[in-house]
Amino acid sequence: MLQQFTWPQFLLAAFVLSLVWYVGVVLIFYRKELKQFLSGGRRQKQNPEPLPHRWDADTEPIEDSNEETLMGEPQLPQGMTNVSMGGFGFAVSEDEKEEQFGLVPDVLEEIKSVFNILSKEDGNKKDFFSLMKLVSAKYPMIGSNPNIERINEYITDHAPFHLSAQELQDLWD
């Protein structure tokens, strides 16, 4: 069906329909401006009065009234409060900081690497003790650490063989 129309016919139809559309828009939305343009009258430039500024002498100052507004004061959700930037933290005390960045986490990482080596090399209890001698030599003061029980508990939980309390004690001496 579209093959029956030529390009000049199509462009003429598009031009005519566009012209009708824009004439309709001008007549509907810009009627006043069109009448003024056709009558030859120049549009008078209207300078509206500028809004008053706070720094002008004749303006009233803004009052901070404590009167209730229509909506009321905004409130935070239940259980939420505003605090300053210094009012919160992630590590409560120095002890917790030491637990996160200190001797015990370093030793635990070394012990994890020992267990990793044992699992890859199919090591036994004797290999474990020889590797742990290296760890205890690297951290000589760990035996007197108050968190040594946590370290020993980790070792007993992850060791592929049974360790007695005496053997655990001998690891750090």
Coordinates of C-alpha atoms in Angstrom, one line a residue:
M1 CA 0.0 0.0 0.0
L2 CA 2.8 2.4 0.8
Q3 CA 4.4 1.8 -2.6
Q4 CA 1.6 3.8 -4.2
F5 CA 2.8 7.0 -2.6
T6 CA 5.9 8.8 -3.9
W7 CA 8.4 10.6 -1.7
P8 CA 7.2 14.1 -2.8
Q9 CA 3.6 13.1 -1.9
F10 CA 4.7 11.8 1.5
L11 CA 6.7 14.9 2.3
L12 CA 3.9 17.2 1.2
A13 CA 1.4 15.4 3.4
A14 CA 3.9 15.4 6.4
F15 CA 4.4 19.2 5.9
V16 CA 0.7 19.9 5.7
L17 CA -0.2 17.8 8.7
S18 CA 2.7 19.4 10.8
L19 CA 1.5 22.9 9.7
V20 CA -2.0 22.1 10.9
W21 CA -0.7 20.7 14.2
Y22 CA 1.4 23.8 15.0
V23 CA -1.3 26.2 13.9
G24 CA -3.7 24.4 16.3
V25 CA -1.2 24.6 19.1
V26 CA -0.6 28.3 18.6
L27 CA -4.3 29.0 18.5
I28 CA -5.0 27.0 21.6
F29 CA -2.1 27.9 23.9
Y30 CA -0.8 31.2 22.5
R31 CA -3.9 33.1 21.7
K32 CA -3.1 36.3 23.6
E33 CA 0.4 36.5 22.1
L34 CA -1.0 35.9 18.6
K35 CA -3.6 38.7 19.0
Q36 CA -1.0 41.1 20.3
F37 CA 1.4 40.1 17.4
L38 CA -1.3 40.5 14.7
S39 CA -2.6 43.8 16.1
G40 CA 0.9 45.2 15.8
G41 CA 1.0 46.2 19.5
R42 CA 4.3 46.0 21.1
R43 CA 4.5 43.9 24.2
Q44 CA 5.1 46.1 27.2
K45 CA 7.9 44.9 29.2
Q46 CA 6.6 44.3 32.7
N47 CA 9.1 44.5 35.5
P48 CA 7.6 42.8 38.4
E49 CA 8.5 44.2 41.8
P50 CA 11.5 42.3 43.1
L51 CA 11.0 40.1 46.2
P52 CA 12.3 41.5 49.4
H53 CA 15.5 40.2 50.8
R54 CA 16.5 39.7 54.4
W55 CA 19.2 42.4 54.2
D56 CA 16.7 45.0 53.2
A57 CA 15.8 47.5 55.9
D58 CA 12.0 47.3 55.4
T59 CA 11.6 43.5 55.7
E60 CA 10.5 41.7 58.8
P61 CA 13.0 39.4 60.4
I62 CA 12.3 35.7 60.3
E63 CA 11.1 34.5 63.7
D64 CA 12.0 31.1 65.1
S65 CA 8.7 30.4 66.6
N66 CA 8.1 27.3 68.8
E67 CA 4.5 27.2 67.8
E68 CA 3.1 23.9 66.6
T69 CA 2.9 23.7 62.9
L70 CA 0.2 22.0 61.0
M71 CA 2.1 18.7 60.7
G72 CA 4.0 18.9 64.0
E73 CA 7.7 18.4 64.5
P74 CA 9.4 15.5 62.6
Q75 CA 10.3 12.6 64.8
L76 CA 12.8 9.8 64.3
P77 CA 11.6 6.2 64.1
Q78 CA 11.3 4.4 67.4
G79 CA 14.7 3.3 68.8
M80 CA 16.7 5.7 66.7
T81 CA 18.5 8.7 68.0
N82 CA 20.8 11.4 66.6
V83 CA 24.4 11.3 67.9
S84 CA 27.5 13.2 67.0
M85 CA 30.2 11.8 64.9
G86 CA 32.3 11.0 68.0
G87 CA 29.4 9.5 69.8
F88 CA 29.7 6.0 68.3
G89 CA 32.4 3.5 67.6
F90 CA 33.0 0.0 66.5
A91 CA 35.6 -1.2 69.1
V92 CA 34.4 -0.4 72.6
S93 CA 37.6 -0.8 74.5
E94 CA 41.3 -1.2 74.1
D95 CA 41.0 -4.9 74.9
E96 CA 38.7 -5.5 72.0
K97 CA 41.0 -3.6 69.7
E98 CA 43.8 -5.8 70.9
E99 CA 41.7 -8.9 70.1
Q100 CA 41.1 -7.6 66.6
F101 CA 44.6 -6.4 65.9
G102 CA 47.1 -8.0 68.1
L103 CA 49.1 -11.0 69.0
V104 CA 46.3 -13.5 69.3
P105 CA 44.9 -13.1 65.7
D106 CA 48.5 -13.3 64.3
V107 CA 49.1 -16.5 66.2
L108 CA 45.8 -17.9 65.0
E109 CA 46.7 -17.1 61.4
E110 CA 50.0 -19.0 61.8
I111 CA 48.2 -21.9 63.3
K112 CA 45.7 -21.9 60.4
S113 CA 48.7 -22.1 58.0
V114 CA 50.1 -25.0 60.0
F115 CA 46.8 -26.9 59.7
N116 CA 46.8 -26.1 56.0
I117 CA 50.3 -27.5 55.5
L118 CA 49.4 -30.6 57.5
S119 CA 46.3 -31.2 55.3
K120 CA 48.2 -30.7 52.1
E121 CA 51.2 -32.8 53.1
D122 CA 49.2 -35.4 54.9
G123 CA 51.1 -34.6 58.1
N124 CA 50.9 -36.4 61.5
K125 CA 51.2 -35.4 65.1
K126 CA 55.0 -35.3 65.0
D127 CA 54.9 -32.9 62.0
F128 CA 52.4 -30.7 63.9
F129 CA 54.7 -30.4 66.9
S130 CA 57.7 -29.5 64.7
L131 CA 55.7 -26.8 62.9
M132 CA 54.3 -25.5 66.2
K133 CA 57.9 -25.1 67.6
L134 CA 58.5 -22.6 64.8
V135 CA 55.3 -20.7 65.7
S136 CA 56.2 -20.7 69.4
A137 CA 59.7 -19.5 68.6
K138 CA 58.2 -16.7 66.5
Y139 CA 55.9 -15.6 69.3
P140 CA 57.8 -16.4 72.6
M141 CA 55.5 -14.4 74.9
I142 CA 52.2 -16.1 73.8
G143 CA 52.4 -18.7 76.6
S144 CA 51.7 -15.9 79.2
N145 CA 48.9 -14.3 77.2
P146 CA 45.5 -14.3 79.0
N147 CA 43.9 -15.6 75.8
I148 CA 46.0 -18.7 75.5
E149 CA 42.9 -20.8 76.3
R150 CA 41.2 -19.5 73.2
I151 CA 44.2 -20.5 71.1
N152 CA 44.3 -23.9 72.7
E153 CA 40.6 -24.4 72.1
Y154 CA 41.0 -23.5 68.5
I155 CA 43.8 -26.0 68.2
T156 CA 41.8 -28.8 69.8
D157 CA 38.8 -28.0 67.6
H158 CA 40.8 -28.1 64.3
A159 CA 43.5 -30.7 64.9
P160 CA 42.9 -33.9 63.0
F161 CA 44.3 -35.9 66.1
H162 CA 43.7 -35.8 69.8
L163 CA 45.9 -33.5 71.9
S164 CA 46.0 -33.8 75.7
A165 CA 46.1 -30.7 78.0
Q166 CA 49.7 -31.4 78.8
E167 CA 50.6 -31.5 75.1
L168 CA 48.9 -28.2 74.6
Q169 CA 50.7 -26.7 77.6
D170 CA 54.1 -28.0 76.2
L171 CA 53.4 -26.3 72.9
W172 CA 54.0 -22.8 74.4
D173 CA 56.8 -23.6 76.9

